[in-house]
């Protein structure tokens, strides 16, 4: 079928009117999706938002697509029509057999044949996609593609407007709450949130995840649990999916009988989908989690003063394991002596050594800095046992100027170890004075003061399970 310019002009006119109607982002995008589908004579359409890490796409508005299709699972932007990430239009002629389609079995069952996708670009970034779907095979003309691109341009503006308004709300909220002690005063930098939550508790949980930089997707997948003839009679859509942990989470803050009901669904889901990791969080679990991280009233660990999380617990643990693997491989068949300087290194040392798969001996030193600028270093606690002829791995929490490490390495070298190498969790180079070689580095960090995971500011914050940037006063 051919669609005339006039027809598309009318479509764009409608889109412009909807964009300026003062609706929420979701409702605006639903309407835009409908206008696109109708104008292009397609079965359905959806507007997708790309997250900041550019790895997942989330639906912000749709038309003509089943819930099962919309919630077929986390949509990985790199696997699903990857050319759109590079700014190009993608056309899929036969979805069930196309390698670029991430869930072909769902496309098949939902009779989706042709897919056309256009990038939503906010220069220089890709921020989302518009996808239109057809149940009939379709070829697309230049005019069709131009129309889709124009609609996508309007979506870019809609996203930007919604982001600004969310930012305003966040600032207002954080100003109002600043008086309460446990809440971090500065909100983490987040971009557009695609989601209007069904419950306040979900929004709270999402902001907790944001603060800890734990990636989340809201209701990305519906699991059919029972069928009635051809139709699905029971479906379960967990609230959140956490890609880093590969875990689905269902929050339940309601009455006990509802918890029992949800428990039954969760049990059924586990039976039918044994590979899926799903957790039910009750109000109590959730409160415990909030308070553990300093959000709740009985939170004892000090988080106040931390501006934002730089590395989450998961990110740290993953990196520590990979460092331990490399070290174990490099020293295969040997024994090492791991030496740390107290106290900042305790968390890192403890986690690192547990993942090292060769024999290990551990020793600690303590030093004090004094003199005008702390430039004089003195050893206040020396090693327990000699290291002559040993393979020594000096373990550090952070190397900044490198002066401490330089001094300690010279001291260790004078005891004639067989080899002497350095493993530092963090490496901050901008103020480096001493030319020290780091053999293993966890993360290179920006020029900011960090706390947590053993690192302190005036002896506080060491017990936080993550590494955060301290706010500057
Ligand atoms: P350097 O001698 O300047 O390399 O300083 C290294 C030591 O200073 C580390 O072992 C830490 O104990 C401390 N330090 C440096 N930067 C930070 C930071 O950002 N947070 C907490 N401690 C730090
Ligand atoms: Mg230290």
Coordinates of C-alpha atoms and ligand atoms in Angstrom, one line a residue:
X1 CA 0.0 0.0 0.0
X2 CA 1.2 3.5 -0.6
X3 CA 0.8 6.3 1.9
X4 CA 0.7 9.8 0.6
X5 CA 2.6 12.7 2.0
X6 CA -0.7 14.3 2.9
X7 CA -1.6 11.3 5.1
X8 CA 1.6 11.6 7.0
X9 CA 1.2 15.3 7.3
X10 CA -2.0 14.7 9.2
X11 CA -0.2 12.1 11.4
X12 CA 2.5 14.6 12.3
X13 CA -0.2 17.2 13.0
X14 CA -1.8 14.8 15.5
X15 CA 1.5 14.0 17.1
X16 CA 2.3 17.6 17.6
X17 CA -1.1 18.2 19.2
X18 CA -0.7 15.2 21.6
X19 CA 2.8 16.3 22.5
X20 CA 1.5 19.6 23.6
X21 CA -1.5 18.4 25.5
X22 CA 0.1 18.3 28.9
X23 CA -0.4 14.6 29.5
X24 CA 2.0 12.4 31.4
X25 CA 4.9 10.8 29.5
X26 CA 3.3 7.4 29.5
X27 CA -0.1 8.7 28.1
X28 CA 1.6 10.9 25.6
X29 CA 3.7 8.0 24.3
X30 CA 0.7 5.7 24.2
X31 CA -1.1 8.3 22.0
X32 CA 2.0 8.8 19.8
X33 CA 2.4 5.0 19.4
X34 CA -1.2 4.8 18.3
X35 CA -0.9 7.6 15.7
X36 CA 2.3 6.0 14.3
X37 CA 0.6 2.6 14.0
X38 CA -2.5 3.9 12.4
X39 CA -0.7 6.3 10.0
X40 CA 1.7 3.6 8.9
X41 CA -1.0 1.0 8.7
X42 CA 0.9 -1.2 11.2
X43 CA -0.6 -3.6 13.8
X44 CA 1.2 -2.0 16.8
X45 CA 3.9 0.3 17.9
X46 CA 5.9 1.1 21.0
X47 CA 8.2 3.9 22.3
X48 CA 11.2 2.6 24.1
X49 CA 13.7 4.3 26.4
X50 CA 17.3 3.3 26.6
X51 CA 18.9 3.3 30.1
X52 CA 22.0 5.4 30.9
X53 CA 24.3 2.4 30.5
X54 CA 22.8 1.8 27.1
X55 CA 22.2 -1.8 27.7
X56 CA 18.4 -2.2 28.3
X57 CA 15.3 -0.8 26.5
X58 CA 12.1 -0.2 28.5
X59 CA 8.7 0.5 27.1
X60 CA 7.3 3.9 27.9
X61 CA 4.2 3.8 25.7
X62 CA 2.6 1.4 23.4
X63 CA -0.4 0.6 21.2
X64 CA -1.8 -2.6 19.8
X65 CA 0.6 -5.0 21.5
X66 CA -0.4 -7.8 23.9
X67 CA 0.8 -7.7 27.5
X68 CA 2.7 -10.9 26.8
X69 CA 4.5 -9.3 23.9
X70 CA 5.3 -6.1 25.8
X71 CA 6.6 -8.1 28.8
X72 CA 8.4 -10.9 27.0
X73 CA 11.6 -10.3 29.1
X74 CA 14.4 -7.8 29.6
X75 CA 15.1 -6.3 26.2
X76 CA 18.9 -6.2 25.7
X77 CA 19.7 -3.2 23.4
X78 CA 22.9 -4.8 22.2
X79 CA 21.2 -8.0 21.1
X80 CA 18.0 -6.6 19.8
X81 CA 18.3 -4.8 16.5
X82 CA 21.8 -3.5 17.4
X83 CA 22.1 -1.3 14.3
X84 CA 19.5 1.1 15.8
X85 CA 22.1 1.8 18.6
X86 CA 24.3 3.2 15.8
X87 CA 21.6 5.6 14.7
X88 CA 20.2 3.6 11.7
X89 CA 16.7 2.4 10.9
X90 CA 16.3 -1.3 11.1
X91 CA 13.8 -3.4 9.2
X92 CA 13.0 -7.0 10.1
X93 CA 11.1 -8.8 7.3
X94 CA 10.4 -12.0 9.2
X95 CA 10.6 -11.7 13.0
X96 CA 10.3 -15.4 14.0
X97 CA 13.5 -16.3 12.0
X98 CA 15.5 -13.1 12.2
X99 CA 18.7 -13.4 14.3
X100 CA 18.4 -9.8 15.5
X101 CA 15.1 -10.5 17.2
X102 CA 15.8 -11.4 20.9
X103 CA 12.6 -13.3 21.7
X104 CA 11.6 -14.9 18.3
X105 CA 9.4 -17.5 20.0
X106 CA 7.2 -14.7 21.4
X107 CA 7.1 -12.9 18.0
X108 CA 6.0 -16.2 16.5
X109 CA 3.2 -16.8 19.0
X110 CA 2.0 -13.2 18.7
X111 CA 2.1 -13.4 14.9
X112 CA 4.5 -10.5 14.5
X113 CA 6.1 -10.5 11.1
X114 CA 7.6 -7.2 10.1
X115 CA 9.3 -4.9 12.6
X116 CA 10.7 -1.4 11.8
X117 CA 12.7 0.5 14.3
X118 CA 14.0 4.0 14.3
X119 CA 16.4 5.5 16.8
X120 CA 15.4 8.3 19.2
X121 CA 18.5 10.6 19.2
X122 CA 19.3 13.4 21.5
X123 CA 22.6 14.5 20.0
X124 CA 25.1 13.1 20.5
X125 CA 23.3 10.3 22.3
X126 CA 20.9 7.5 21.5
X127 CA 18.2 7.7 24.1
X128 CA 15.5 5.3 22.8
X129 CA 13.7 3.7 19.9
X130 CA 10.4 3.7 18.2
X131 CA 9.3 0.3 16.9
X132 CA 6.3 -0.4 14.7
X133 CA 5.0 -4.0 14.2
X134 CA 3.0 -5.6 11.5
X135 CA 1.3 -9.0 11.2
X136 CA 1.6 -8.8 7.4
X137 CA 4.8 -8.8 5.4
X138 CA 5.6 -5.1 4.6
X139 CA 8.2 -3.3 2.6
X140 CA 8.9 0.3 3.7
X141 CA 9.3 3.2 1.4
X142 CA 11.6 6.2 2.0
X143 CA 8.4 8.2 2.9
X144 CA 7.5 5.6 5.6
X145 CA 11.0 5.8 7.1
X146 CA 11.0 9.6 7.1
X147 CA 7.7 9.7 9.0
X148 CA 9.0 7.3 11.6
X149 CA 12.2 9.4 12.0
X150 CA 10.1 12.5 12.5
X151 CA 8.0 10.9 15.1
X152 CA 11.1 9.7 16.9
X153 CA 12.4 13.3 16.9
X154 CA 9.3 14.4 18.7
X155 CA 9.8 11.6 21.2
X156 CA 13.4 12.9 21.9
X157 CA 11.8 16.2 22.9
X158 CA 9.2 14.5 25.0
X159 CA 11.9 12.5 26.9
X160 CA 13.9 15.7 27.5
X161 CA 10.9 17.5 28.9
X162 CA 9.9 14.6 31.2
X163 CA 13.5 14.3 32.4
X164 CA 13.5 18.0 33.3
X165 CA 10.3 17.7 35.2
X166 CA 11.4 14.6 37.1
X167 CA 14.6 16.4 38.0
X168 CA 12.6 19.4 39.4
X169 CA 10.5 17.0 41.5
X170 CA 13.5 15.2 42.9
X171 CA 15.1 18.5 43.9
X172 CA 11.9 19.6 45.6
X173 CA 11.6 16.3 47.4
X174 CA 15.2 16.2 48.6
X175 CA 14.9 19.8 49.8
X176 CA 11.8 18.9 51.8
X177 CA 13.4 15.8 53.3
X178 CA 16.8 17.2 54.0
X179 CA 16.0 17.7 57.6
X180 CA 15.7 14.0 58.3
X181 CA 19.0 12.5 59.3
X182 CA 19.1 9.2 57.5
X183 CA 18.4 10.4 54.0
X184 CA 21.3 11.1 51.7
X185 CA 21.0 14.8 51.1
X186 CA 22.3 14.7 47.6
X187 CA 20.4 12.6 45.1
X188 CA 22.4 10.4 42.7
X189 CA 22.6 11.6 39.1
X190 CA 19.8 9.7 37.4
X191 CA 18.3 10.3 34.0
X192 CA 14.7 9.8 32.9
X193 CA 12.7 7.1 34.8
X194 CA 10.3 5.4 32.4
X195 CA 8.1 4.2 35.1
X196 CA 5.0 5.3 36.8
X197 CA 4.8 3.0 39.7
X198 CA 1.7 1.2 40.9
X199 CA 2.7 1.7 44.6
X200 CA 4.7 4.2 46.6
X201 CA 6.7 1.3 48.1
X202 CA 7.9 0.4 44.5
X203 CA 9.1 4.0 44.0
X204 CA 10.9 3.8 47.3
X205 CA 12.5 0.5 46.4
X206 CA 13.6 1.9 43.0
X207 CA 15.2 5.0 44.5
X208 CA 17.0 2.7 47.0
X209 CA 18.4 0.7 44.0
X210 CA 19.3 4.0 42.2
X211 CA 21.2 5.2 45.2
X212 CA 23.3 2.0 45.2
X213 CA 23.7 2.1 41.5
X214 CA 22.0 -1.2 41.1
X215 CA 20.4 -1.4 37.7
X216 CA 16.7 -2.3 37.7
X217 CA 13.9 -2.9 35.2
X218 CA 10.3 -2.5 36.2
X219 CA 8.0 -5.4 35.3
X220 CA 9.9 -6.5 32.2
X221 CA 8.5 -10.0 32.0
X222 CA 5.2 -11.7 32.5
X223 CA 5.2 -15.4 33.3
X224 CA 2.2 -17.4 32.1
X225 CA 1.4 -19.9 34.9
X226 CA -1.8 -21.6 33.8
X227 CA -3.7 -22.0 30.6
X228 CA -7.3 -22.4 29.8
X229 CA -7.5 -24.0 26.3
X230 CA -5.6 -21.6 24.1
X231 CA -5.7 -18.7 26.5
X232 CA -3.6 -17.9 29.5
X233 CA -5.7 -18.0 32.7
X234 CA -3.0 -17.1 35.2
X235 CA 0.0 -14.8 34.7
X236 CA 2.5 -13.4 37.1
X237 CA 4.6 -10.3 36.6
X238 CA 7.2 -9.7 39.2
X239 CA 7.8 -6.0 40.1
X240 CA 11.5 -5.7 39.4
X241 CA 14.3 -7.4 37.5
X242 CA 17.9 -6.7 38.6
X243 CA 20.1 -7.6 35.7
X244 CA 23.4 -7.6 37.7
X245 CA 22.1 -10.2 40.1
X246 CA 19.9 -11.9 37.5
X247 CA 17.1 -11.8 40.0
X248 CA 13.4 -11.0 39.9
X249 CA 11.8 -9.3 42.9
X250 CA 8.2 -9.1 43.9
X251 CA 7.5 -6.6 46.7
X252 CA 4.6 -7.3 49.0
X253 CA 3.7 -4.7 51.5
X254 CA 0.1 -5.9 52.0
X255 CA -1.9 -8.2 54.2
X256 CA -0.9 -11.7 55.3
X257 CA -3.4 -13.4 53.1
X258 CA -2.1 -11.6 50.0
X259 CA 1.4 -12.6 51.0
X260 CA 0.2 -16.3 51.1
X261 CA -1.4 -15.8 47.6
X262 CA 1.8 -14.3 46.2
X263 CA 3.9 -17.0 47.8
X264 CA 1.8 -19.6 46.0
X265 CA 2.5 -17.8 42.7
X266 CA 6.2 -17.5 43.4
X267 CA 6.3 -21.2 44.2
X268 CA 4.5 -22.1 41.0
X269 CA 6.8 -19.8 39.0
X270 CA 9.9 -21.6 40.5
X271 CA 8.4 -24.9 39.6
X272 CA 7.6 -24.0 36.0
X273 CA 10.7 -21.9 35.3
X274 CA 13.4 -23.5 37.4
X275 CA 16.1 -21.2 35.8
X276 CA 14.5 -18.1 37.1
X277 CA 15.7 -16.6 40.3
X278 CA 12.8 -14.9 42.0
X279 CA 12.4 -13.4 45.5
X280 CA 9.5 -12.2 47.5
X281 CA 10.3 -9.2 49.7
X282 CA 7.8 -8.6 52.4
X283 CA 7.4 -5.3 54.2
X284 CA 9.6 -6.5 57.0
X285 CA 12.4 -7.6 54.6
X286 CA 12.1 -4.4 52.8
X287 CA 12.3 -2.3 56.0
X288 CA 15.3 -4.3 57.1
X289 CA 17.0 -3.6 53.7
X290 CA 16.2 0.1 53.9
X291 CA 17.4 0.4 57.4
X292 CA 20.5 -1.6 56.7
X293 CA 21.5 1.0 54.1
X294 CA 20.7 4.0 56.3
X295 CA 17.3 4.8 54.8
X296 CA 15.0 3.7 57.6
X297 CA 14.7 5.2 61.1
X298 CA 16.7 2.5 62.8
X299 CA 19.5 2.6 60.3
X300 CA 22.8 2.7 62.3
X301 CA 25.4 2.5 59.6
X302 CA 26.4 6.1 58.7
X303 CA 25.6 6.9 55.1
X304 CA 24.9 10.6 55.7
X305 CA 27.6 12.6 54.0
X306 CA 28.0 10.2 51.1
X307 CA 27.0 12.1 47.9
X308 CA 26.7 9.1 45.7
X309 CA 27.8 5.5 45.3
X310 CA 30.8 5.0 43.0
X311 CA 30.9 1.2 43.1
X312 CA 28.2 -1.0 44.4
X313 CA 28.8 -4.0 46.5
X314 CA 28.1 -6.2 43.5
X315 CA 30.6 -4.4 41.3
X316 CA 33.3 -4.5 44.0
X317 CA 32.7 -8.2 44.7
X318 CA 32.8 -9.0 41.0
X319 CA 36.1 -7.1 40.5
X320 CA 37.7 -8.6 43.6
X321 CA 36.9 -12.1 42.4
X322 CA 38.4 -11.3 39.0
X323 CA 41.6 -9.9 40.6
X324 CA 41.9 -13.0 42.8
X325 CA 41.6 -15.3 39.7
X326 CA 44.4 -13.4 37.9
X327 CA 46.6 -13.5 41.0
X328 CA 46.0 -17.2 41.5
X329 CA 46.8 -17.9 37.8
X330 CA 50.0 -15.7 37.8
X331 CA 51.4 -17.4 41.0
X332 CA 50.2 -20.9 40.2
X333 CA 52.2 -23.5 42.0
X334 CA 53.7 -21.0 44.5
X335 CA 52.9 -19.6 47.9
X336 CA 52.5 -15.9 48.5
X337 CA 52.6 -13.6 51.5
X338 CA 49.9 -10.9 51.3
X339 CA 50.9 -7.8 53.2
X340 CA 48.5 -5.0 54.0
X341 CA 48.7 -1.6 55.7
X342 CA 46.1 -1.1 58.4
X343 CA 43.3 -0.2 58.6
X344 CA 41.9 0.8 55.2
X345 CA 42.8 -2.5 53.5
X346 CA 40.9 -4.8 55.9
X347 CA 37.7 -5.3 53.7
X348 CA 39.7 -5.7 50.5
X349 CA 42.3 -8.0 52.0
X350 CA 39.6 -10.2 53.6
X351 CA 37.6 -10.6 50.4
X352 CA 40.6 -11.0 48.1
X353 CA 42.3 -13.7 50.1
X354 CA 39.1 -15.8 50.3
X355 CA 39.0 -16.0 46.5
X356 CA 42.7 -16.8 46.0
X357 CA 43.2 -20.5 45.2
X358 CA 46.9 -21.0 46.1
X359 CA 48.5 -21.2 49.6
X360 CA 48.6 -17.8 51.2
X361 CA 50.1 -16.2 54.3
X362 CA 48.8 -12.9 55.5
X363 CA 50.6 -10.2 57.5
X364 CA 49.8 -6.6 58.4
X365 CA 51.8 -3.4 59.0
X366 CA 50.7 -0.2 60.6
X367 CA 52.2 3.2 59.9
X368 CA 51.7 6.8 61.0
X369 CA 52.1 9.9 59.1
X370 CA 53.4 13.0 60.8
X371 CA 55.4 16.2 60.1
X372 CA 53.8 19.3 58.6
X373 CA 51.9 17.7 55.8
X374 CA 52.1 14.1 57.0
X375 CA 55.1 13.7 54.7
X376 CA 57.1 11.7 57.3
X377 CA 56.0 8.1 57.5
X378 CA 56.9 5.8 60.4
X379 CA 56.3 2.1 60.8
X380 CA 54.4 1.6 64.1
X381 CA 53.8 -2.1 63.6
X382 CA 56.1 -4.3 61.6
X383 CA 55.7 -7.7 60.1
X384 CA 55.2 -10.8 62.3
X385 CA 57.4 -13.1 60.3
X386 CA 60.3 -12.7 57.9
X387 CA 59.7 -12.5 54.2
X388 CA 63.2 -13.3 52.9
X389 CA 62.9 -15.5 49.8
X390 CA 59.1 -15.2 49.7
X391 CA 56.8 -14.0 46.9
X392 CA 55.3 -10.9 48.5
X393 CA 52.1 -9.3 47.3
X394 CA 51.6 -5.9 48.8
X395 CA 47.8 -5.2 49.0
X396 CA 46.6 -1.6 49.1
X397 CA 43.1 -0.1 49.4
X398 CA 44.0 3.1 47.4
X399 CA 47.1 4.6 45.9
X400 CA 47.0 8.4 45.7
X401 CA 50.3 10.3 45.8
X402 CA 52.0 6.9 46.1
X403 CA 54.2 8.2 48.9
X404 CA 53.0 5.6 51.5
X405 CA 53.4 2.8 49.1
X406 CA 56.8 4.0 48.0
X407 CA 58.0 4.0 51.5
X408 CA 56.5 0.6 52.4
X409 CA 57.9 -1.0 49.3
X410 CA 61.4 0.2 50.0
X411 CA 61.1 -1.2 53.5
X412 CA 59.9 -4.6 52.2
X413 CA 62.5 -4.7 49.5
X414 CA 65.2 -4.3 52.1
X415 CA 64.0 -7.7 53.6
X416 CA 65.0 -9.5 50.3
X417 CA 61.7 -11.2 49.2
X418 CA 62.0 -13.4 46.1
X419 CA 59.5 -11.1 44.3
X420 CA 57.5 -8.1 45.3
X421 CA 54.3 -7.0 43.5
X422 CA 51.5 -4.6 44.3
X423 CA 47.7 -5.1 44.1
X424 CA 45.6 -2.0 44.8
X425 CA 41.8 -1.9 44.8
X426 CA 41.7 1.7 43.8
X427 CA 44.1 3.8 41.7
X428 CA 43.8 7.6 41.7
X429 CA 46.5 9.1 39.5
X430 CA 46.0 12.9 39.3
X431 CA 48.1 13.6 42.4
X432 CA 50.7 10.9 41.9
X433 CA 54.1 11.9 43.1
X434 CA 56.0 8.7 43.5
X435 CA 56.6 6.5 40.4
X436 CA 55.3 3.2 41.8
X437 CA 54.3 0.3 39.5
X438 CA 50.9 -1.2 40.3
X439 CA 50.7 -4.8 39.0
X440 CA 47.0 -5.4 39.8
X441 CA 44.4 -2.6 39.9
X442 CA 40.7 -2.9 40.7
X443 CA 39.3 0.4 39.6
X444 CA 40.9 3.7 38.4
X445 CA 38.9 6.4 40.1
X446 CA 38.3 10.1 39.5
X447 CA 39.9 12.8 41.6
X448 CA 37.4 12.6 44.5
X449 CA 37.7 11.5 48.1
X450 CA 36.1 8.1 48.6
X451 CA 34.8 6.2 51.7
X452 CA 33.4 2.8 52.5
X453 CA 34.6 -0.8 52.1
X454 CA 37.4 -0.1 54.6
X455 CA 38.2 3.5 53.6
X456 CA 37.5 6.2 56.2
X457 CA 37.0 9.8 56.7
X458 CA 38.0 10.7 60.3
X459 CA 37.6 7.0 61.1
X460 CA 34.0 6.8 60.0
X461 CA 32.3 5.0 57.1
X462 CA 34.6 2.0 57.0
X463 CA 31.7 -0.5 57.4
X464 CA 29.8 0.6 54.3
X465 CA 29.6 -2.4 51.9
X466 CA 30.1 0.0 48.9
X467 CA 32.5 2.7 47.9
X468 CA 31.0 6.2 47.8
X469 CA 32.1 9.7 47.1
X470 CA 32.2 12.0 50.1
X471 CA 30.3 15.2 49.7
X472 CA 32.4 18.3 49.8
X473 CA 31.4 20.9 52.3
Ligands
LIG1 P1 49.2 8.1 49.3 O1 50.4 7.9 50.2 O2 48.9 9.5 49.0 O3 49.1 7.2 48.1 O4 47.9 7.8 50.2 C1 47.5 6.5 50.4 C2 46.7 6.4 51.7 O5 45.9 7.5 52.0 C3 45.7 5.2 51.5 O6 46.3 4.0 51.9 C4 44.6 5.7 52.4 O7 44.7 5.2 53.7 C5 44.6 7.2 52.4 N1 43.7 7.7 51.4 C6 44.0 8.3 50.2 N2 42.9 8.7 49.5 C7 41.9 8.3 50.3 C8 40.5 8.5 50.1 O8 39.9 9.0 49.0 N3 39.6 8.0 51.0 C9 40.2 7.4 52.2 N4 41.5 7.2 52.4 C10 42.3 7.7 51.4
LIG2 MG1 45.9 2.6 53.4

